[in-house]
mmCIF file of C-alpha atoms and ligand atoms in Angstrom:
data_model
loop_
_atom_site.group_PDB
_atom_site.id
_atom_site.type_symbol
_atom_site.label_atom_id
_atom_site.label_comp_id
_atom_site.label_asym_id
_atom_site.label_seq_id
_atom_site.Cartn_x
_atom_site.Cartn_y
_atom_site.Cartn_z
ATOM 1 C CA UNK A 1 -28.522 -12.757 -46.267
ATOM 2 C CA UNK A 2 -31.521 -13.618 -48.701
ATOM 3 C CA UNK A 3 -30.549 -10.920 -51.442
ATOM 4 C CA UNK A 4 -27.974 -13.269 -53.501
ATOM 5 C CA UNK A 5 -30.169 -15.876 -53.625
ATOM 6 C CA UNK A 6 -32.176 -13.577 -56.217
ATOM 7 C CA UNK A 7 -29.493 -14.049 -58.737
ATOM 8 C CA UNK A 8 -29.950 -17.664 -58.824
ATOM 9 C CA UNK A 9 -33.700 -17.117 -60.406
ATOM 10 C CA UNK A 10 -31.703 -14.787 -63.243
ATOM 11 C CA UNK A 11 -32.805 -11.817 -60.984
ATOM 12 C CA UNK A 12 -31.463 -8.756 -58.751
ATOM 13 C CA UNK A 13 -33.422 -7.636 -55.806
ATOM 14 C CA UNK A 14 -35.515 -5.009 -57.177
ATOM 15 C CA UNK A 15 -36.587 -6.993 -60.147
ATOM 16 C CA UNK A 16 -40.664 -8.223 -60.024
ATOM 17 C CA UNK A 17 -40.819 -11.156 -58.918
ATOM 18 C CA UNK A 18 -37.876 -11.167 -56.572
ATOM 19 C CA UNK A 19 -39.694 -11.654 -53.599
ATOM 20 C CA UNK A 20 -41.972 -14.211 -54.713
ATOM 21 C CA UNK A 21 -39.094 -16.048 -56.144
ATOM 22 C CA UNK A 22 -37.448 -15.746 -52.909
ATOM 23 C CA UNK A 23 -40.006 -17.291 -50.796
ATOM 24 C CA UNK A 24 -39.791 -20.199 -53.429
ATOM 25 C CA UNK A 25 -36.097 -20.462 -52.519
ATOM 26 C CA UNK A 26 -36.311 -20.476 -48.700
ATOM 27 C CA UNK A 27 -38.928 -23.517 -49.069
ATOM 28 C CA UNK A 28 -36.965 -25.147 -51.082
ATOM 29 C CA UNK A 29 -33.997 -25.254 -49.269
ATOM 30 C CA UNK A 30 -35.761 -26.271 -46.292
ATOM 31 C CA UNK A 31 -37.837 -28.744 -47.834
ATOM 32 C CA UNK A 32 -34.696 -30.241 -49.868
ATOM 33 C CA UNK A 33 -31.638 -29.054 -48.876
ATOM 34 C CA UNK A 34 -29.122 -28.218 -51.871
ATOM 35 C CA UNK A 35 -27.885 -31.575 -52.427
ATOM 36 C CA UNK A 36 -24.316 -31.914 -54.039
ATOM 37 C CA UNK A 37 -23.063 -35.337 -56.181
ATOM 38 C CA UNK A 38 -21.053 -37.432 -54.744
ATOM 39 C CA UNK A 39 -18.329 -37.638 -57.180
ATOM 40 C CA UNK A 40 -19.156 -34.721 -59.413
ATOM 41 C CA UNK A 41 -21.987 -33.818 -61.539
ATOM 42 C CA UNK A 42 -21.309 -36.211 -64.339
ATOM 43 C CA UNK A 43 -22.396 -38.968 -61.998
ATOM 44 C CA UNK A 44 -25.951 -37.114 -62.712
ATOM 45 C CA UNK A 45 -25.083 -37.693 -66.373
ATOM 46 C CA UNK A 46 -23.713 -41.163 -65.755
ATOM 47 C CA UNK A 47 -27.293 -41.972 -64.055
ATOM 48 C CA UNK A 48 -29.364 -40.797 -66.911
ATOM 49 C CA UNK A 49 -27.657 -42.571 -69.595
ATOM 50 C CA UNK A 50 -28.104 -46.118 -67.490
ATOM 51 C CA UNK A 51 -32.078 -45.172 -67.320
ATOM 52 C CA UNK A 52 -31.688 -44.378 -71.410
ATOM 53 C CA UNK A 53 -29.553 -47.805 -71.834
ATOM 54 C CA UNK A 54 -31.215 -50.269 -69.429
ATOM 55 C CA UNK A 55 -34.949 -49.291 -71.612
ATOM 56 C CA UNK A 56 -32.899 -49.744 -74.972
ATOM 57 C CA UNK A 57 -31.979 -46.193 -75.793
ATOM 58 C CA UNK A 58 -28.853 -44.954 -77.415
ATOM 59 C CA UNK A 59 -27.296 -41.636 -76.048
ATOM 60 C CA UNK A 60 -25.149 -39.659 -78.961
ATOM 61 C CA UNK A 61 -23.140 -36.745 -77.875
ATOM 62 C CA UNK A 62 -20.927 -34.026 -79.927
ATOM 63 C CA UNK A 63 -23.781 -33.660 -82.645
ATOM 64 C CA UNK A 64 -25.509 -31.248 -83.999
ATOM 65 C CA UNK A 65 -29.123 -31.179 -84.328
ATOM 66 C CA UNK A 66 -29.696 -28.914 -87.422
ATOM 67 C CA UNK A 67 -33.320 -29.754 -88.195
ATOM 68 C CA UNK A 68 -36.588 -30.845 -86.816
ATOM 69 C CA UNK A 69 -37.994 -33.084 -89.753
ATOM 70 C CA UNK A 70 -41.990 -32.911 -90.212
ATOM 71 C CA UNK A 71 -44.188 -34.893 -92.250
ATOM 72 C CA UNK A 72 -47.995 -33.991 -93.151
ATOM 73 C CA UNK A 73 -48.021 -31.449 -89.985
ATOM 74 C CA UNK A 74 -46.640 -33.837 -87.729
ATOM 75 C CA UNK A 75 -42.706 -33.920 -86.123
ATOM 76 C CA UNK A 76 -41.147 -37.435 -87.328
ATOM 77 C CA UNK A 77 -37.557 -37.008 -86.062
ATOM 78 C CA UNK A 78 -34.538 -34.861 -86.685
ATOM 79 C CA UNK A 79 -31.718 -34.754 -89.067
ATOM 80 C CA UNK A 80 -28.001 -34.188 -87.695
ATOM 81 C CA UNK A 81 -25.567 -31.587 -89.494
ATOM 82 C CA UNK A 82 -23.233 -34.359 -90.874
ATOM 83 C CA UNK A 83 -26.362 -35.235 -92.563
ATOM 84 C CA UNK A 84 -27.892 -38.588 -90.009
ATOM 85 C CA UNK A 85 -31.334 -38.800 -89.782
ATOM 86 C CA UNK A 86 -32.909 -40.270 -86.758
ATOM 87 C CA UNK A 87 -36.265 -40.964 -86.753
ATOM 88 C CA UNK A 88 -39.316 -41.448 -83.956
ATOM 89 C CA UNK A 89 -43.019 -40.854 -82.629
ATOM 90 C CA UNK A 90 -41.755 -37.661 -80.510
ATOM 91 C CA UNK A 91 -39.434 -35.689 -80.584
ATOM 92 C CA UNK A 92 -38.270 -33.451 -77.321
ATOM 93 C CA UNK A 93 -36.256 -30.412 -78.468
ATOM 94 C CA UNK A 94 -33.791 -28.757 -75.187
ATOM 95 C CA UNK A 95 -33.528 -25.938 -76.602
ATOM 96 C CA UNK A 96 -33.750 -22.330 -76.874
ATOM 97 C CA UNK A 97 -37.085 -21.022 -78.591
ATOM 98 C CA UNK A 98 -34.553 -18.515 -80.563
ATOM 99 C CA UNK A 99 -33.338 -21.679 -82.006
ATOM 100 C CA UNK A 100 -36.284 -24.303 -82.172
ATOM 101 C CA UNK A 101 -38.337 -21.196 -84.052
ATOM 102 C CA UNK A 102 -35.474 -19.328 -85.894
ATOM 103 C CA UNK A 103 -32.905 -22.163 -87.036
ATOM 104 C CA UNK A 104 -34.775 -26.051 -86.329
ATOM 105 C CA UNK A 105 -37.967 -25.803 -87.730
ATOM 106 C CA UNK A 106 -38.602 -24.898 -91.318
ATOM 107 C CA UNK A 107 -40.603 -21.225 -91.217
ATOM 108 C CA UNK A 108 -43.672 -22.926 -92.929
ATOM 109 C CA UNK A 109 -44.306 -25.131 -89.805
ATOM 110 C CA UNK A 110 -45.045 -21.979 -87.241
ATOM 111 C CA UNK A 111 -47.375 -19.166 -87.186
ATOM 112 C CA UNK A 112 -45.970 -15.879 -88.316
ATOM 113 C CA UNK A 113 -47.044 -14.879 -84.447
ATOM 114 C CA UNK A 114 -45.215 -17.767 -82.522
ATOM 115 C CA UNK A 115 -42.050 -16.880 -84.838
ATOM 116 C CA UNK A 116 -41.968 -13.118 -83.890
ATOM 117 C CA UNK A 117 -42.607 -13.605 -80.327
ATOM 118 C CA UNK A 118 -39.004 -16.096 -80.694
ATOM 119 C CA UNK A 119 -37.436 -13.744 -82.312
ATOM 120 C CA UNK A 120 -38.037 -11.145 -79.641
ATOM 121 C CA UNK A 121 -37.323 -13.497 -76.325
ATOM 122 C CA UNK A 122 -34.474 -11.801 -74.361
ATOM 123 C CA UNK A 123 -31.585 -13.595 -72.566
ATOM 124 C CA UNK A 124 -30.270 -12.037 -69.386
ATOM 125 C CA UNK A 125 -27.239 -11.394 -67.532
ATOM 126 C CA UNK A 126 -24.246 -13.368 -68.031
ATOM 127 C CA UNK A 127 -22.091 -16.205 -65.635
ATOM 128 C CA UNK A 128 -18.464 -16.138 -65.395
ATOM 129 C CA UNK A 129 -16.902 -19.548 -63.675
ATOM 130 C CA UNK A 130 -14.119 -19.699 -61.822
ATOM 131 C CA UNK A 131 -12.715 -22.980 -60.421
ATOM 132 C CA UNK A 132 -9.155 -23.288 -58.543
ATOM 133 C CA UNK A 133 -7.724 -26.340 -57.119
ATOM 134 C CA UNK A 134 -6.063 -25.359 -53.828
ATOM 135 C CA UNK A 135 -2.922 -27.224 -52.138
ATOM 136 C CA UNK A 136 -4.635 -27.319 -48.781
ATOM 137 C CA UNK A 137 -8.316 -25.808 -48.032
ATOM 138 C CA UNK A 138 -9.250 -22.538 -47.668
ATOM 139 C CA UNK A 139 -8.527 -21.090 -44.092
ATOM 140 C CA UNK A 140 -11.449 -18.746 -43.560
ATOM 141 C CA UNK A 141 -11.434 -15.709 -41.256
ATOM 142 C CA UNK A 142 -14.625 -16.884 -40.179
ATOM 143 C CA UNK A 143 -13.403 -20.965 -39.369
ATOM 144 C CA UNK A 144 -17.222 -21.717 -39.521
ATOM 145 C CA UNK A 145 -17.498 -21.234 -43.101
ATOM 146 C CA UNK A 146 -14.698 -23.997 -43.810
ATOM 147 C CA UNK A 147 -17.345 -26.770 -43.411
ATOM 148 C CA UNK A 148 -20.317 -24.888 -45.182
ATOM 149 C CA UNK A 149 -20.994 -26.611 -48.649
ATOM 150 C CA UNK A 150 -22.114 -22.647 -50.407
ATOM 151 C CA UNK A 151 -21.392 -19.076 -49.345
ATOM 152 C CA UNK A 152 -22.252 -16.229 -50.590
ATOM 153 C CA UNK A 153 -20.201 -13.227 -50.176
ATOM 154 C CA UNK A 154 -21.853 -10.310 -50.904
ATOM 155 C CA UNK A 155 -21.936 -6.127 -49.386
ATOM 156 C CA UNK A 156 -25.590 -7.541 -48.700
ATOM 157 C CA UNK A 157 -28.918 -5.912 -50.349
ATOM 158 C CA UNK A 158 -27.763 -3.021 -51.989
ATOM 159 C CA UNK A 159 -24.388 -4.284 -53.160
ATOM 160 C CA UNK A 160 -26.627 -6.863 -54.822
ATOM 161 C CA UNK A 161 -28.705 -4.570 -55.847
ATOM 162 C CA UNK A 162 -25.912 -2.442 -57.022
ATOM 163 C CA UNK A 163 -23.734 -5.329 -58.902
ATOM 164 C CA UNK A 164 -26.965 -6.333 -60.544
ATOM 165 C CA UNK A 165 -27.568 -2.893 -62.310
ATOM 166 C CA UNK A 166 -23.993 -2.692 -62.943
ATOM 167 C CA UNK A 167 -23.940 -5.931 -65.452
ATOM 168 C CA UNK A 168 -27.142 -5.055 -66.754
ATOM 169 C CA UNK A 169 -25.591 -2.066 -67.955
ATOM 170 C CA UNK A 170 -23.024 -3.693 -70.161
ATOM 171 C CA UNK A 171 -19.824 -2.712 -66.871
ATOM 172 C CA UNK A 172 -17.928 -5.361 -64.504
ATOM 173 C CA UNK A 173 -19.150 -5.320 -61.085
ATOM 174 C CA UNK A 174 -17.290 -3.372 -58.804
ATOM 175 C CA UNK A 175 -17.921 -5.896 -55.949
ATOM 176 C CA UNK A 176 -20.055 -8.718 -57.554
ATOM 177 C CA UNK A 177 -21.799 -11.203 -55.576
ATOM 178 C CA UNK A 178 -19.434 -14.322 -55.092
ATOM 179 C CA UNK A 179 -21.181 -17.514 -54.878
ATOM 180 C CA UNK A 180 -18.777 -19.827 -53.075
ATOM 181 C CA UNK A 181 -19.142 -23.307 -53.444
ATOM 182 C CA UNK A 182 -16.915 -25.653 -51.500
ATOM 183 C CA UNK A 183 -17.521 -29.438 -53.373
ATOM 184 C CA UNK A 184 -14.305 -31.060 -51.540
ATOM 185 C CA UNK A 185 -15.818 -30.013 -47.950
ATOM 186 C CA UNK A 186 -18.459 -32.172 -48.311
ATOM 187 C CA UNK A 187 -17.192 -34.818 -50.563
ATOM 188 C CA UNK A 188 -13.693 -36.067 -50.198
ATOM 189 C CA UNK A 189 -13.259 -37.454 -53.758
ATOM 190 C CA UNK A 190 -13.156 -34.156 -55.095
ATOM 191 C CA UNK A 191 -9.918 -33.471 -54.220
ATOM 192 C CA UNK A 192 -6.306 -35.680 -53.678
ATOM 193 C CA UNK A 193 -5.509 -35.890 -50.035
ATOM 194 C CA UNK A 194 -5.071 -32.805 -48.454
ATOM 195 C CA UNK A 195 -6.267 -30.338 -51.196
ATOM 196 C CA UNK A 196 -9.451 -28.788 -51.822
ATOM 197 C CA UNK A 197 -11.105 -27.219 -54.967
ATOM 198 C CA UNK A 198 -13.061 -24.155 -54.943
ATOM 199 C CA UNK A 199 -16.555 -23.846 -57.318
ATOM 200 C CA UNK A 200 -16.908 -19.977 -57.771
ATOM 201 C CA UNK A 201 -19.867 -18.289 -59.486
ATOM 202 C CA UNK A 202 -20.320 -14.825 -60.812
ATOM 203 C CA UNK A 203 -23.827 -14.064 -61.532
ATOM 204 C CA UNK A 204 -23.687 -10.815 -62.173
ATOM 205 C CA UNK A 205 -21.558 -10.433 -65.145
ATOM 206 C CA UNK A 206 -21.954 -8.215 -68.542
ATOM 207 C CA UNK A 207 -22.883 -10.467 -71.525
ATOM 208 C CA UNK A 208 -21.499 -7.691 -73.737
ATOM 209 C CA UNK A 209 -18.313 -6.081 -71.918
ATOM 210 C CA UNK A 210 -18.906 -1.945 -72.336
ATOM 211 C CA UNK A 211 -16.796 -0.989 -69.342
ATOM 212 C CA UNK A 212 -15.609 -1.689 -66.266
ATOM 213 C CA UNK A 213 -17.669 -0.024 -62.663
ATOM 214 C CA UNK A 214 -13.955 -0.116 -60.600
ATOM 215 C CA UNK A 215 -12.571 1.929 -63.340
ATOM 216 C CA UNK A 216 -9.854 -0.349 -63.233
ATOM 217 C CA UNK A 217 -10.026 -3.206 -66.285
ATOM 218 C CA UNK A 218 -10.301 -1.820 -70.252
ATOM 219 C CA UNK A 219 -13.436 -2.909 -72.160
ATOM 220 C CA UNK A 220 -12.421 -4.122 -75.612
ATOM 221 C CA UNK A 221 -14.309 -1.595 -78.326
ATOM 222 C CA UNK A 222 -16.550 -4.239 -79.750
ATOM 223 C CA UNK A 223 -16.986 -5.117 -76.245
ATOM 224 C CA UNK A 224 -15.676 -8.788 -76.379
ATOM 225 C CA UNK A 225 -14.921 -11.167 -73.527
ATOM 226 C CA UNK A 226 -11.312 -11.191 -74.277
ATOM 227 C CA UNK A 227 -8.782 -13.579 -72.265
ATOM 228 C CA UNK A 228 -7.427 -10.460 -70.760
ATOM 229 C CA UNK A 229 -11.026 -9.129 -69.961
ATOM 230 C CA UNK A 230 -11.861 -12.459 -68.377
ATOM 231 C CA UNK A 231 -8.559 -13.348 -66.349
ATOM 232 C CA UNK A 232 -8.221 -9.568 -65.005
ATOM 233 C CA UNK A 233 -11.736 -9.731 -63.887
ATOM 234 C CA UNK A 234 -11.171 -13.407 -62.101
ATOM 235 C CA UNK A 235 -8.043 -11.384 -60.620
ATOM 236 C CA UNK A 236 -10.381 -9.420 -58.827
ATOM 237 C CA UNK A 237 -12.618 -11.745 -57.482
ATOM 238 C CA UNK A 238 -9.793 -13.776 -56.383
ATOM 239 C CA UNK A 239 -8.211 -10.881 -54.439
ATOM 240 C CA UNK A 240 -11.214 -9.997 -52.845
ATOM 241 C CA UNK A 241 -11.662 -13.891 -51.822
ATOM 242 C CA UNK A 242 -8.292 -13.916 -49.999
ATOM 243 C CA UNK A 243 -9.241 -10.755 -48.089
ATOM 244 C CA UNK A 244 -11.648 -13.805 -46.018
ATOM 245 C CA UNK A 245 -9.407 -16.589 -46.814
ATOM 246 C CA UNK A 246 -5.911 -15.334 -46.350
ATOM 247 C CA UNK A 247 -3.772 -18.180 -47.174
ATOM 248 C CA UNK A 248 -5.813 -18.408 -50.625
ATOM 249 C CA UNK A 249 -2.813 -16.834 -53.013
ATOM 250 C CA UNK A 250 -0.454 -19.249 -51.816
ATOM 251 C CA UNK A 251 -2.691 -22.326 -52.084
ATOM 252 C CA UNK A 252 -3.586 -22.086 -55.671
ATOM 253 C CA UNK A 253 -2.122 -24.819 -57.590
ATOM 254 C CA UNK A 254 -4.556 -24.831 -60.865
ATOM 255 C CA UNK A 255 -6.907 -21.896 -62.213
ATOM 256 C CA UNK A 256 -9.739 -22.335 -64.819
ATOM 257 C CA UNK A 257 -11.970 -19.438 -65.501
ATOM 258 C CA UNK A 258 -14.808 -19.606 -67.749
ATOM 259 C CA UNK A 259 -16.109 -16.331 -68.946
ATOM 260 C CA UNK A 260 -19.809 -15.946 -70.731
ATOM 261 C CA UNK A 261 -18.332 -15.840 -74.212
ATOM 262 C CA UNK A 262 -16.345 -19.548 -73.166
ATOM 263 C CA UNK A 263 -19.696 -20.579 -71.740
ATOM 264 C CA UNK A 264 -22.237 -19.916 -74.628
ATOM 265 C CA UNK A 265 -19.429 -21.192 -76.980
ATOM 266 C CA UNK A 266 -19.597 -24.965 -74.548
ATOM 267 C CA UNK A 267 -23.639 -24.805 -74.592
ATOM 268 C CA UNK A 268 -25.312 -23.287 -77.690
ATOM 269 C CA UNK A 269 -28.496 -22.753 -74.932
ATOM 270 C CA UNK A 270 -26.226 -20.221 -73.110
ATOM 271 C CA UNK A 271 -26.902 -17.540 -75.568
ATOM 272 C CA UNK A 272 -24.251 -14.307 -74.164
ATOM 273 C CA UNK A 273 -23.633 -16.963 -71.174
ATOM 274 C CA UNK A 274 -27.064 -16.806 -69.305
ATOM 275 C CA UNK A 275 -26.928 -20.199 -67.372
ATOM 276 C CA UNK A 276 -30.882 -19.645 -67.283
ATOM 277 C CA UNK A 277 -31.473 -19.868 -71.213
ATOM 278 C CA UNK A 278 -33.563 -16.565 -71.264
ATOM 279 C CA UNK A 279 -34.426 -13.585 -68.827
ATOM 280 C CA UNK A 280 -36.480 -14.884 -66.076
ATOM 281 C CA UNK A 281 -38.091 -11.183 -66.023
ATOM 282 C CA UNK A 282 -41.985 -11.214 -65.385
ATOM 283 C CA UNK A 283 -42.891 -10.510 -69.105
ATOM 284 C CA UNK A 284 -41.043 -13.493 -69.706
ATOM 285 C CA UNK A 285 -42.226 -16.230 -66.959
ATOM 286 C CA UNK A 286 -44.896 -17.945 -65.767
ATOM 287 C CA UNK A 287 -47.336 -17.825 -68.670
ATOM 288 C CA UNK A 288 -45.576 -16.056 -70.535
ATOM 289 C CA UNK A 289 -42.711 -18.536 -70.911
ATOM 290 C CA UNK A 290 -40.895 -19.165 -73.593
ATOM 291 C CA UNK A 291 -43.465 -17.076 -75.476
ATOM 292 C CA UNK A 292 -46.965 -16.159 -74.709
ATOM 293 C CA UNK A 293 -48.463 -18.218 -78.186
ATOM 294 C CA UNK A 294 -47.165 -21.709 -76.703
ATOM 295 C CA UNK A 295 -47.826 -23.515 -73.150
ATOM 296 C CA UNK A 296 -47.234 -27.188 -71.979
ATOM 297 C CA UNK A 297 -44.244 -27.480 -73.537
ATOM 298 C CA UNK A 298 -46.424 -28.185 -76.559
ATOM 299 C CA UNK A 299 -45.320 -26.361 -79.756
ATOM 300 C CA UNK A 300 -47.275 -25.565 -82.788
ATOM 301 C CA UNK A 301 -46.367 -28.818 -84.511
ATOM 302 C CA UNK A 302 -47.632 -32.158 -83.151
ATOM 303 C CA UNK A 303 -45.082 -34.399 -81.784
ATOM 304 C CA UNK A 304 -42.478 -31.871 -81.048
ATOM 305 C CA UNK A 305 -42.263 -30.829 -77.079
ATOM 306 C CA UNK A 306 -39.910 -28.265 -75.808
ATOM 307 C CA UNK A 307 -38.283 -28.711 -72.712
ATOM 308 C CA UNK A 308 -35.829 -27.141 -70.757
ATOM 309 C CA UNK A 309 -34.721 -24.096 -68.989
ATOM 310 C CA UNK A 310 -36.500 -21.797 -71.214
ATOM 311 C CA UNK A 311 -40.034 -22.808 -71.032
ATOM 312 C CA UNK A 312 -41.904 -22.555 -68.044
ATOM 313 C CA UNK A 313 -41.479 -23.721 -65.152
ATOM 314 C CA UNK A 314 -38.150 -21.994 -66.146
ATOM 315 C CA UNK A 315 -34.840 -23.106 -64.393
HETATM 316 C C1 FAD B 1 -22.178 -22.160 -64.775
HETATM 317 C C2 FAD B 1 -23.581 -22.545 -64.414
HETATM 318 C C3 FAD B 1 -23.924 -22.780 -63.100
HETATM 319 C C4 FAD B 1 -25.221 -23.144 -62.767
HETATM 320 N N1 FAD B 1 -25.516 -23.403 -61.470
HETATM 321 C C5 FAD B 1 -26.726 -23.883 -61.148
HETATM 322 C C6 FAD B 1 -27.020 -24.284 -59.812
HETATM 323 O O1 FAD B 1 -26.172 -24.202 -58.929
HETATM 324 N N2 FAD B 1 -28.260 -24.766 -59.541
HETATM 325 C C7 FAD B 1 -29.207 -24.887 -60.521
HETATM 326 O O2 FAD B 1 -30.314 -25.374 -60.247
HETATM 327 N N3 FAD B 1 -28.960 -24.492 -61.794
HETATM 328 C C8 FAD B 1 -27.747 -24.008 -62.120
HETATM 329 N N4 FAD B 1 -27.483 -23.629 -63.410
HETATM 330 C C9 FAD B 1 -28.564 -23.707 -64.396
HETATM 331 C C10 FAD B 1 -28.737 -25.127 -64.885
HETATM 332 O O3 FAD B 1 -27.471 -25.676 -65.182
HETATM 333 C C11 FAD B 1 -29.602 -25.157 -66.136
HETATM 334 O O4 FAD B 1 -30.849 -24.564 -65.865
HETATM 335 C C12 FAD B 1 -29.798 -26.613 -66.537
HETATM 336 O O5 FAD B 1 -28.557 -27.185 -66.883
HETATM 337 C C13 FAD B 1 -30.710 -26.753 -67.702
HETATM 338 O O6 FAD B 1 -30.729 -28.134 -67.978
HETATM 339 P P1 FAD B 1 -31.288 -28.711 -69.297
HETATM 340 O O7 FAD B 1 -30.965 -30.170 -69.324
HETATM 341 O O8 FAD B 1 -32.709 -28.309 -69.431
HETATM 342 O O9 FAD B 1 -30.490 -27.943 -70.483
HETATM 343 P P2 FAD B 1 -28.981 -28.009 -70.906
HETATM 344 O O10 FAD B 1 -28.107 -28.316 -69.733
HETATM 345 O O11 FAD B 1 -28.726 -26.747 -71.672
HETATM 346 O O12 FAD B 1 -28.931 -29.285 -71.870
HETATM 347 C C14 FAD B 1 -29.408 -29.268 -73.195
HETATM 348 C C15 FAD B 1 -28.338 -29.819 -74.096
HETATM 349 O O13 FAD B 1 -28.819 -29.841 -75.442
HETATM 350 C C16 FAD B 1 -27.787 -29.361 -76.288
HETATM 351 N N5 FAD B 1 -28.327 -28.824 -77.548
HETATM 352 C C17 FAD B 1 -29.058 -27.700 -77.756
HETATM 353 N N6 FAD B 1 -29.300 -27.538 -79.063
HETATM 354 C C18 FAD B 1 -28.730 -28.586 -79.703
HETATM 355 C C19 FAD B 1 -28.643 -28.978 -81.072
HETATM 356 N N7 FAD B 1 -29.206 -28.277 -82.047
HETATM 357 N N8 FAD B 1 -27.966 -30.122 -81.365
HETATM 358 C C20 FAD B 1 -27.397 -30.870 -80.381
HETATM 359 N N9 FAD B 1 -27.448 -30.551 -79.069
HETATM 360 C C21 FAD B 1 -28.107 -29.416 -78.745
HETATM 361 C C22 FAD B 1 -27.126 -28.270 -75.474
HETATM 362 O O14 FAD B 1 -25.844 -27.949 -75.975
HETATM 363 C C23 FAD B 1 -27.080 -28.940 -74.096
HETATM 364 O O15 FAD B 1 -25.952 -29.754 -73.970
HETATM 365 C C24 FAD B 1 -26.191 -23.253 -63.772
HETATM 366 C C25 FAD B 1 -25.848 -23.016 -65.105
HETATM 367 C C26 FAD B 1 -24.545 -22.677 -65.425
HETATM 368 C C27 FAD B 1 -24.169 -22.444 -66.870
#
């Protein structure tokens, strides 16, 4: 029952730190719950920018950030790719460190140290999305599950366990852990009357395709996510999804699948699609994260903070 919930700290159950990482899980959830939006994510998004706007900030999306600028020492603003400048007193980099040390700031602005230590921060396994939009809602085998807002279905502990080594050596699952999440059963805007949508994530997926654990799908030789690589593999996880929901086939009216090539191509911070922005391994958390030469989301040049899911607290 507990084992999935591993994956969603980037880790499998016999990594270090699982079963600390667990315990941090269960509290959660019972302290918190796992809330969903009421309308879809981009309500979060829509909230932000009215904090940004109602204190007189401007929110710019589709740009590129291709420099940190820095003055005597200090960070004094950045300077966009089609060649904007925007000045200020701080600026607060998302990003990953392989990018904030190896592509933002200028190599004369960090330590030789601090820029190795980027250089060598891993990334871990990939996410593939899948999302359908269903005709009518899933009829589970088990009709208790048609109500519950996230499943995971999983051959328990040592599938997990199993799936988990699988990606990490470069092959598809055999029987990956499918995180089920079921938006429109909680929130009726989600879908038009009478459908449903279906949220489905695949944390334990190859970022670098080398072959395939079931024997069954053909890994490209430069070991691309292909189209082909990416729908066969959704075919499977669909199939095995209508084994608990049998009317599933028949219901699907729509089918988006997003493998980790289509994600780190959305989010330059999902480097080989790892939704956690660097390996959440031990060597790499904690205070070691992002890199054992910075802490506090302070960076070696004044004014610049890094935030995100790569420095500590992590994700
Ligand atoms: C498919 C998926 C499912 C997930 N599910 C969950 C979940 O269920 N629960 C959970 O807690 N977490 C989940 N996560 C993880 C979670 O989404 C991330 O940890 C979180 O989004 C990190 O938020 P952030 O704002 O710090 O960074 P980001 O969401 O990465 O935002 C930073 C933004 O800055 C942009 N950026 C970076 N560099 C530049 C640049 N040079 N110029 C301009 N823009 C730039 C990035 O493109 C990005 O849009 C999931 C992640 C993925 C991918």
């Amino acid at each position: 029952l507990r084992a999935p919930w591993a994956l969603h700290c980037g880790l499998g159950p016999d990594s270090p730190l699982s079963a600390l990482m667990l315990k941090v899980v269960a509290f959660t959830l019972e302290a918190v719950g796992m809330p969903m939006v009421v309308g879809g994510n981009a309500r979060t998004v829509d909230a932000l920018r009215s904090v940004i706007e109602r204190h007189g900030g401007e929110l710019h999306t589709g740009c590129d950030v291709a420099q940190v600028l820095v003055q005597g020492r200090q960070a004094v603003g950045v300077a966009l790719s089609d060649g904007r400048r925007f000045m200020g007193r701080d600026v607060v980099a998302n990003t990953t460190p392989t990018q904030l040390y190896g592509r933002l700031l200028a190599p004369e602005h960090t330590p030789a140290t601090v820029r190795a230590q980027a250089q060598a921060y891993r990334y871990g396994k990939g996410n593939l999305q899948i999302h359908l939009a269903l005709r009518e809602p899933p009829q589970w085998c088990a009709p208790a599950l048609a109500s519950v807002g996230y499943v995971h279905l999983s051959p328990g502990l040592a599938g997990v366990a199993r799936a988990v080594t699988e990606a990490e050596n470069g092959l598809l699952p055999a029987e990956g852990t499918i995180c089920v999440g079921q938006p429109s059963a909680l929130d009726g805007s989600r879908a038009p009357d009478g459908g449903a949508v279906l949220w489905l994530q695949l944390p334990e997926c190859p970022r670098q395709v080398l072959g395939d654990a079931a024997g069954q799908i053909s890994a490209p030789a430069d070991g691309a996510w292909t189209e082909a690589v990416r729908e066969a593999y959704a075919d499977r996880i669909v199939a095995r999804l209508a084994r608990q929901m049998p009317n599933l086939p028949s219901a699907i009216v729509g089918r988006a699948v997003l493998s980790p090539a289509d994600l780190a191509r959305m989010n330059i911070n999902l480097v080989g699609g790892d939704p956690y922005s660097g390996a959440c391994t031990l060597d790499q958390f904690g205070l070691w994260r992002p890199l054992p030469g910075v802490k506090d989301h302070r960076t070696p040049v004044p004014h610049l903070w890094h935030i995100g899911a790569s420095p500590h607290p992590g994700p």
